[in-house]
CSV table of N, CA and C in Angstrom, one decimal:
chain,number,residue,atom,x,y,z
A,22,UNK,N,-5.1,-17.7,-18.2
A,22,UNK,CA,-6.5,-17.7,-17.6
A,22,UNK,C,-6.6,-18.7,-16.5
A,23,UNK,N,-6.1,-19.9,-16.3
A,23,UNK,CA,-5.8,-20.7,-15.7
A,23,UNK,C,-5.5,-20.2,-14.3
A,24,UNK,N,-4.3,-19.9,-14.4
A,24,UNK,CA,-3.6,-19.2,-13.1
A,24,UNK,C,-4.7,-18.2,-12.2
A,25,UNK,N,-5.6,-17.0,-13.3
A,25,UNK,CA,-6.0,-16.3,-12.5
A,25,UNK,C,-7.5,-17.2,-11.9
A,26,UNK,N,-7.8,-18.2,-12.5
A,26,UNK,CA,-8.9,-18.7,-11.5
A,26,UNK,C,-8.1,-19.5,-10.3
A,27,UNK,N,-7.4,-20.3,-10.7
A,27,UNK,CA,-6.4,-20.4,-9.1
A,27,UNK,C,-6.3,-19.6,-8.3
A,28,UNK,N,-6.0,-18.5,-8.6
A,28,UNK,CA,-6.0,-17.4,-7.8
A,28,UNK,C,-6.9,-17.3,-7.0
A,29,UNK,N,-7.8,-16.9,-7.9
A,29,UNK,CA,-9.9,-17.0,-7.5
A,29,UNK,C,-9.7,-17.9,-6.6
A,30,UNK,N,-9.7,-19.1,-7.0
A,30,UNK,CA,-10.0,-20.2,-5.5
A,30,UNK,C,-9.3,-19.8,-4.3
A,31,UNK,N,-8.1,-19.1,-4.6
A,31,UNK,CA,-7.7,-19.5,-3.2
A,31,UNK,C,-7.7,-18.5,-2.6
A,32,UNK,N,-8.3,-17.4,-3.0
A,32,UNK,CA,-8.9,-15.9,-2.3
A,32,UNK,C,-10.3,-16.3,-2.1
A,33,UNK,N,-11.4,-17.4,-2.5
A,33,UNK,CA,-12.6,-17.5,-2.0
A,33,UNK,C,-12.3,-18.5,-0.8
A,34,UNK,N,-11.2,-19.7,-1.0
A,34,UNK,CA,-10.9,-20.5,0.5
A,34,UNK,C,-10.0,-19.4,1.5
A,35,UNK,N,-9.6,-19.0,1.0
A,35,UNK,CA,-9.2,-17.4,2.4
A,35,UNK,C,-10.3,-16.8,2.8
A,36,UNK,N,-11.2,-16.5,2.4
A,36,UNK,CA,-12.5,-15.7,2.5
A,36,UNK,C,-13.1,-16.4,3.7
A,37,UNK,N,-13.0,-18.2,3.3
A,37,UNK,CA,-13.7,-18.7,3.5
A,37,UNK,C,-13.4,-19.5,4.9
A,38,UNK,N,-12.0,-19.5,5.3
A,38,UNK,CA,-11.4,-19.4,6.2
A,38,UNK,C,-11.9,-18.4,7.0
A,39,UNK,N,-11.6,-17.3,6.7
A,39,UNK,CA,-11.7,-16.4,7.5
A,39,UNK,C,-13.2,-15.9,8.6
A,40,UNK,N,-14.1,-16.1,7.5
A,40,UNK,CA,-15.6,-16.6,8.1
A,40,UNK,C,-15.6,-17.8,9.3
A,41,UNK,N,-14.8,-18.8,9.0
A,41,UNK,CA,-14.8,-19.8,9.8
A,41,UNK,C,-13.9,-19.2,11.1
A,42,UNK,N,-13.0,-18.6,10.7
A,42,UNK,CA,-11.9,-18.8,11.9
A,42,UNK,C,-12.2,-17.5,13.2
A,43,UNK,N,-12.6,-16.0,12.5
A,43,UNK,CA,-13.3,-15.4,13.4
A,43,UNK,C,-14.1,-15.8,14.5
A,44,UNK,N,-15.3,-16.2,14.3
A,44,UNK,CA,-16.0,-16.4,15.1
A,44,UNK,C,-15.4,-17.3,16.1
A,45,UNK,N,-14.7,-18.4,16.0
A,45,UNK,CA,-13.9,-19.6,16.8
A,45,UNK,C,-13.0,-18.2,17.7
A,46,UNK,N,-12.5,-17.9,17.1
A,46,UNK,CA,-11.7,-16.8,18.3
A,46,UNK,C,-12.4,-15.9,18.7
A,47,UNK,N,-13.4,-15.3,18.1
A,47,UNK,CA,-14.0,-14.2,19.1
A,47,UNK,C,-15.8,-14.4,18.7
A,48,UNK,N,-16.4,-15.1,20.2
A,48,UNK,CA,-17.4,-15.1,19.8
A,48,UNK,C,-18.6,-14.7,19.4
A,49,UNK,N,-18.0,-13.5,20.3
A,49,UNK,CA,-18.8,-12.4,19.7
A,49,UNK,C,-19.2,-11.9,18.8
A,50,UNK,N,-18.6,-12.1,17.4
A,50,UNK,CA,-18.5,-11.8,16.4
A,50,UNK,C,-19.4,-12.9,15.5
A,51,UNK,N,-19.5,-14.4,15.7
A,51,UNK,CA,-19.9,-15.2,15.2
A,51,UNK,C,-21.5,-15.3,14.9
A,52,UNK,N,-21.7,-15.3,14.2
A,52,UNK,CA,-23.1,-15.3,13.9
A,52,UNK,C,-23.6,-16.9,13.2
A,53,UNK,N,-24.9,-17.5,13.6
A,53,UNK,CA,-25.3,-18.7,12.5
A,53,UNK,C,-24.8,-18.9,10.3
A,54,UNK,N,-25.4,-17.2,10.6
A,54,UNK,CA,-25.3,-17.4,8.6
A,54,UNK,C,-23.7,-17.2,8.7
A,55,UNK,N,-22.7,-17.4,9.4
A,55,UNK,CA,-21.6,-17.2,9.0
A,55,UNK,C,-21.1,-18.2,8.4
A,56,UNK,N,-21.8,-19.5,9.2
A,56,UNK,CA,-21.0,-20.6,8.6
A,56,UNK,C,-21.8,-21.1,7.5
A,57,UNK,N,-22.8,-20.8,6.6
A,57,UNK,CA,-23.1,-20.6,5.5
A,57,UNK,C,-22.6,-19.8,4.3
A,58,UNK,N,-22.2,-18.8,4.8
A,58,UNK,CA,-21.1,-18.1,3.9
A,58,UNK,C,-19.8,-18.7,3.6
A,59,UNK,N,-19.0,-18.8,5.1
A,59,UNK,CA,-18.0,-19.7,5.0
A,59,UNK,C,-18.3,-21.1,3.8
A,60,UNK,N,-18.8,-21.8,4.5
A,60,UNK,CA,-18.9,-22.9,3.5
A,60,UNK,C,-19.0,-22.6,1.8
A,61,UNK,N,-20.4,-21.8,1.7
A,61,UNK,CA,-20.4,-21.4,-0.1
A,61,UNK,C,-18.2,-20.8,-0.8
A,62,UNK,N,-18.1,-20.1,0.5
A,62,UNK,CA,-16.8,-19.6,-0.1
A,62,UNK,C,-15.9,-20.6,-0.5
A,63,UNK,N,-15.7,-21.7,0.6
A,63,UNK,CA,-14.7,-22.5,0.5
A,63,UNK,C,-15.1,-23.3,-0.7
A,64,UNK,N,-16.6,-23.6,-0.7
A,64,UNK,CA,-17.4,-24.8,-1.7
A,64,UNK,C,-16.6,-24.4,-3.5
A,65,UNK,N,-16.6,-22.7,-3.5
A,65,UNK,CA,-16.6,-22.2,-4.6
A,65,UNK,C,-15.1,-22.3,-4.8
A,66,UNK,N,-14.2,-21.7,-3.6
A,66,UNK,CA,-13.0,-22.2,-3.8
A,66,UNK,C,-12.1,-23.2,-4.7
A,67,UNK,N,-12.9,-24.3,-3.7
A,67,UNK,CA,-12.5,-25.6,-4.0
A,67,UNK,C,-12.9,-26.1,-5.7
A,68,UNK,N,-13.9,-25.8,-5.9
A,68,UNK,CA,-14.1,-26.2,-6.9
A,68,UNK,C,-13.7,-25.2,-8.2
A,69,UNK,N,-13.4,-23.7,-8.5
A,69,UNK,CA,-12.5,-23.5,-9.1
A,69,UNK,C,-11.0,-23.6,-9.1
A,70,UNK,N,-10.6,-24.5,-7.6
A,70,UNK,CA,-8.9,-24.9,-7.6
A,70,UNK,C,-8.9,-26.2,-8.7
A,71,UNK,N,-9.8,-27.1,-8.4
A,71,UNK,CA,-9.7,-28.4,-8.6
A,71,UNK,C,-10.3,-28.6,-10.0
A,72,UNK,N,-11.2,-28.0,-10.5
A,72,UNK,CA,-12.0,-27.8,-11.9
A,72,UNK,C,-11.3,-26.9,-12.7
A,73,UNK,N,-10.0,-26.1,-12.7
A,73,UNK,CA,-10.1,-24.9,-13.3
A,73,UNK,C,-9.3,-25.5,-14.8
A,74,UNK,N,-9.2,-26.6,-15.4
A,74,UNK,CA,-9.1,-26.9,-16.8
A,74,UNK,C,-10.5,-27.0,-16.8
A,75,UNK,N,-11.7,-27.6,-16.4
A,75,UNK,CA,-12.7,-27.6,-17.1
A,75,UNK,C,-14.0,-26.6,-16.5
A,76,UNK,N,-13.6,-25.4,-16.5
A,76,UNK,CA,-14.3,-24.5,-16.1
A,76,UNK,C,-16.1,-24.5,-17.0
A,77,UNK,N,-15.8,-24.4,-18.2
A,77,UNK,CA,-16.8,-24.6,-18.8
A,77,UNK,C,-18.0,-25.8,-18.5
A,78,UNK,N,-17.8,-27.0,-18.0
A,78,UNK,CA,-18.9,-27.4,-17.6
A,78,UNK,C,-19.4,-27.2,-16.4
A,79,UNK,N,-18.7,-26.4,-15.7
A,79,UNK,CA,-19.4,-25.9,-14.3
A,79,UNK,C,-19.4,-24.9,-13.8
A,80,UNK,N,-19.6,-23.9,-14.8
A,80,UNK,CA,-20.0,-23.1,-15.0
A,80,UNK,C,-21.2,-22.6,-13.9
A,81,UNK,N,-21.9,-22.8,-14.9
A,81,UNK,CA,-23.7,-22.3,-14.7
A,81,UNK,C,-23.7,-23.2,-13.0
A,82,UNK,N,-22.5,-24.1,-12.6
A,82,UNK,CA,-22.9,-24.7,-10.9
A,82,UNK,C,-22.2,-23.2,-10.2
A,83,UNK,N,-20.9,-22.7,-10.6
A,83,UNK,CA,-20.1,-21.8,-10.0
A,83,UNK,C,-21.3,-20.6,-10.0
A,84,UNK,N,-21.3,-19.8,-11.0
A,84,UNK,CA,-22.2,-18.9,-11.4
A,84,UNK,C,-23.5,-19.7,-10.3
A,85,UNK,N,-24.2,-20.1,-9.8
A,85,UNK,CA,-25.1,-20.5,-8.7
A,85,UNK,C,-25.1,-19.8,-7.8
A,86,UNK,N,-23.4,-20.2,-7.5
A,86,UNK,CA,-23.0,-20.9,-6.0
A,86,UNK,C,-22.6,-19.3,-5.5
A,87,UNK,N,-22.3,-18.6,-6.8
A,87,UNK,CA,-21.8,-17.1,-6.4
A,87,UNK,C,-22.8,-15.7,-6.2
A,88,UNK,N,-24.1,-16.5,-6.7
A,88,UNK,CA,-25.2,-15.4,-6.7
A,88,UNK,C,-25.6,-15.7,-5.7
A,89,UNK,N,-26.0,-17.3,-5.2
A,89,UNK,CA,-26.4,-17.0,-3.6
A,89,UNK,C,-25.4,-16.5,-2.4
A,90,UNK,N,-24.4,-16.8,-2.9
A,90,UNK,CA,-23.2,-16.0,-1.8
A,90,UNK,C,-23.3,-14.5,-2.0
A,91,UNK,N,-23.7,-13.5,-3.0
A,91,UNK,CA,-24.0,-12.0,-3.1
A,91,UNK,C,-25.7,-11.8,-2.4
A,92,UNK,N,-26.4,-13.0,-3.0
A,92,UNK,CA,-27.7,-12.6,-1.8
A,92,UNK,C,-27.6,-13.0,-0.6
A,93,UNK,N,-26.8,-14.1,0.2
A,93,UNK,CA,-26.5,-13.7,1.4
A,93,UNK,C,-25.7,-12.6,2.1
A,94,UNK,N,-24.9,-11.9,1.6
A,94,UNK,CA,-24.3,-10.7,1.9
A,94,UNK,C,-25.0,-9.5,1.8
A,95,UNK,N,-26.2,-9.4,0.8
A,95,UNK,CA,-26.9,-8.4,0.8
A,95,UNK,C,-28.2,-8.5,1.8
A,96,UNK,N,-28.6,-9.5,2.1
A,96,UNK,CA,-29.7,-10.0,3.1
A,96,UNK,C,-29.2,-9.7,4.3
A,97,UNK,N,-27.8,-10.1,4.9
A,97,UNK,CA,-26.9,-10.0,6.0
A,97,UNK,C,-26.9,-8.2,6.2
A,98,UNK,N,-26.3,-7.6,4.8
A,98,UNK,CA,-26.5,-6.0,4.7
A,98,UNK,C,-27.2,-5.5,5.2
A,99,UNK,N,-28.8,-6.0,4.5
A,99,UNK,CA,-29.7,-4.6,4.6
A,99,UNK,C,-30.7,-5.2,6.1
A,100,UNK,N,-30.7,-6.2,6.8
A,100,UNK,CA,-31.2,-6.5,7.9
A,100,UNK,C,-30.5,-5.8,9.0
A,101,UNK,N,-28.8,-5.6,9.0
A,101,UNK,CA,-28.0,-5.2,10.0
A,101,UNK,C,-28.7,-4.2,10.0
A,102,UNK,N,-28.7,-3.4,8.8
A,102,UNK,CA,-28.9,-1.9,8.9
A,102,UNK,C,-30.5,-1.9,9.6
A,103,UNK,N,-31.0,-2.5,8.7
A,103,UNK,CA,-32.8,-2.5,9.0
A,103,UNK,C,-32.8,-3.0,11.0
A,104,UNK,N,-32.1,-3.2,11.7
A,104,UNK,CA,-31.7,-3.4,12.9
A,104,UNK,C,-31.3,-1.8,13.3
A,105,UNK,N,-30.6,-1.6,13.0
A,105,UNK,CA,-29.9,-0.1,13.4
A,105,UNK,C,-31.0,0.9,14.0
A,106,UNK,N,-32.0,0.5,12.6
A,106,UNK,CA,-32.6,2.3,12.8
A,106,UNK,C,-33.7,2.0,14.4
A,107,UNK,N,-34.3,3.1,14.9
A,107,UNK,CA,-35.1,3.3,15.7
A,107,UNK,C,-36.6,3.1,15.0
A,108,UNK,N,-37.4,2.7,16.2
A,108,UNK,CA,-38.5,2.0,15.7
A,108,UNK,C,-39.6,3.6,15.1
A,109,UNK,N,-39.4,4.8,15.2
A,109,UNK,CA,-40.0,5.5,14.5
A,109,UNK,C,-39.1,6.0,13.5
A,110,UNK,N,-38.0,5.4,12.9
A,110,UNK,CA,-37.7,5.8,11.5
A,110,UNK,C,-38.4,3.8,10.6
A,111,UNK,N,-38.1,3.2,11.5
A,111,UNK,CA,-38.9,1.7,10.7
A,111,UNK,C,-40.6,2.6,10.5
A,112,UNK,N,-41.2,2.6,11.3
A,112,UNK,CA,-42.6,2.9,10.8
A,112,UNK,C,-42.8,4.3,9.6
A,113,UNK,N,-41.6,4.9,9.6
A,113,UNK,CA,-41.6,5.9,8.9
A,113,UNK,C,-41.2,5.5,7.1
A,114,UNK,N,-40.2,4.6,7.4
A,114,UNK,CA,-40.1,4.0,6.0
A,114,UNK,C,-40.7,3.3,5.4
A,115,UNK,N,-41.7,2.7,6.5
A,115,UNK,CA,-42.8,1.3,5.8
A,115,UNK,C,-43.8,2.2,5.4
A,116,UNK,N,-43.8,3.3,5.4
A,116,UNK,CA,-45.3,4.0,5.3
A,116,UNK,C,-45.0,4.7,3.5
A,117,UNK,N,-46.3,4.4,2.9
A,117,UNK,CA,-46.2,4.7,1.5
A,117,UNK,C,-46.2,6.2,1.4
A,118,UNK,N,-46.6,7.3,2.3
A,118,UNK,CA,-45.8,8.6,2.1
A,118,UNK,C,-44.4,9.0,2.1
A,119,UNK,N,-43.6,8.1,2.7
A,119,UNK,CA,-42.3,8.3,2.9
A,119,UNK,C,-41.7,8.1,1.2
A,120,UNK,N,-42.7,7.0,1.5
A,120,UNK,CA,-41.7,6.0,-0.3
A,120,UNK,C,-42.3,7.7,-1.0
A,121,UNK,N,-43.1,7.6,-1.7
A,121,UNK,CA,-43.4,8.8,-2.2
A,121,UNK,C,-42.4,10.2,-2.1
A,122,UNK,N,-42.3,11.0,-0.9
A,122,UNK,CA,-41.5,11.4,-0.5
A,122,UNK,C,-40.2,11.3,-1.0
A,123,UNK,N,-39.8,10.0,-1.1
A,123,UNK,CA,-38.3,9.9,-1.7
A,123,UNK,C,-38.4,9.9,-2.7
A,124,UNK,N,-39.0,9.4,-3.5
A,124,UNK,CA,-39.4,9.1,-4.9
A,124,UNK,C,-39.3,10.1,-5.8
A,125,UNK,N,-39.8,11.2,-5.2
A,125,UNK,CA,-40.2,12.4,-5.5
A,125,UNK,C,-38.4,13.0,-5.5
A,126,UNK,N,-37.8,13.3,-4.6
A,126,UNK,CA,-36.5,13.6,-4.1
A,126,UNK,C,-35.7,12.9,-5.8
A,127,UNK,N,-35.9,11.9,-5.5
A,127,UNK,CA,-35.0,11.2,-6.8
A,127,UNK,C,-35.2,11.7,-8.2
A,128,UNK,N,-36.4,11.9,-8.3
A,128,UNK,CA,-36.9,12.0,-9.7
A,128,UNK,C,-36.6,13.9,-10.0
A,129,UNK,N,-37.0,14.6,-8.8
A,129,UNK,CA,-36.3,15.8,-9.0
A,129,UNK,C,-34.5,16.2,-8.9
A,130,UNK,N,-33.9,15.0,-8.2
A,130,UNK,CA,-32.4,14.8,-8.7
A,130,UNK,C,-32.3,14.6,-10.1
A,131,UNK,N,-33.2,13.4,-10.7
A,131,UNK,CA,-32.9,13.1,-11.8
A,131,UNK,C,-33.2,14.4,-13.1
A,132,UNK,N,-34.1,15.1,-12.8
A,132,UNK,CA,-34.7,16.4,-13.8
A,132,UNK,C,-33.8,17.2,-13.4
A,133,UNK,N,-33.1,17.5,-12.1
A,133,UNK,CA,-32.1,18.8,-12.1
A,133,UNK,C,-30.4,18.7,-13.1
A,134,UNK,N,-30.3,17.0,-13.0
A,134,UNK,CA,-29.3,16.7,-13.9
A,134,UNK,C,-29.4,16.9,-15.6
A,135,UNK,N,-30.9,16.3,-16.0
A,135,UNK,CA,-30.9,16.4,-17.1
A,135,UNK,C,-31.0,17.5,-17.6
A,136,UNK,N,-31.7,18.8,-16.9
A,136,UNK,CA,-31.8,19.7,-17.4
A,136,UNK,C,-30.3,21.3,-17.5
A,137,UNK,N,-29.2,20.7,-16.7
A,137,UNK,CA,-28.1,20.9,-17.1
A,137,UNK,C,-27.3,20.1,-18.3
C-alpha cells in the first residue's frame, strides 16, 4: 500500500509540473487558476511522498486538498463551456422553461427505461 501512494505523489507532482511548465512555454495556454491547480497538485504530492507511513493522520488534510482540486476542475469545466455557447442559447438555459423542458425530457427517458 505504501508503494502505491508513492506512486500517487509522484503522478500528482507530474500533474503538478505540468500545470506549471505549460503555460511557461506557451503562453497562450496559461491561465491565473493554473497556478492554483498546479500548486494543490504538487501540495498533495508532496505530502503523500513524504507522509506516506503516516497516512492516517492526514488524512481528512489530503481528502481537503483533493476535493478542492476536483471543484477547481469542475468550476474551470463548466465556465469554459458556459463561455462557448452563444448569448441566445445562455438566455435560453437561464430561463425556467427550458429547465422544465429538459426536466421533462429526462423524466420521460427515465419512464421509457423503466417501463421496458
Amino acid at each position: 500500500m505504501n508503494s502505491f501512494i508513492v506512486y500517487l505523489g509522484y503522478f500528482y507532482i507530474s500533474i503538478g509540473t505540468i500545470f506549471l511548465l505549460v503555460p511557461i512555454i506557451y503562453l497562450e495556454l496559461g491561465r491565473p487558476k493554473d497556478l492554483i491547480k498546479a500548486f494543490f497538485n504538487l501540495l498533495i504530492g508532496f505530502l503523500l511522498i513524504i507522509k506516506n507511513n503516516k497516512i492516517d493522520e492526514l488524512f481528512f488534510v489530503i481528502f481537503l486538498l483533493l476535493t478542492v482540486l476536483v471543484v477547481f476542475y469542475l468550476v474551470d469545466l463548466f465556465l469554459a463551456r458556459w463561455y462557448q455557447l452563444t448569448d441566445n442559447e445562455k438566455k435560453k438555459l437561464t430561463t425556467f422553461l427550458e429547465l422544465k423542458k429538459n426536466l421533462s425530457k429526462i423524466l420521460d427517458a427515465i419512464n421509457l427505461i423503466v417501463s421496458n
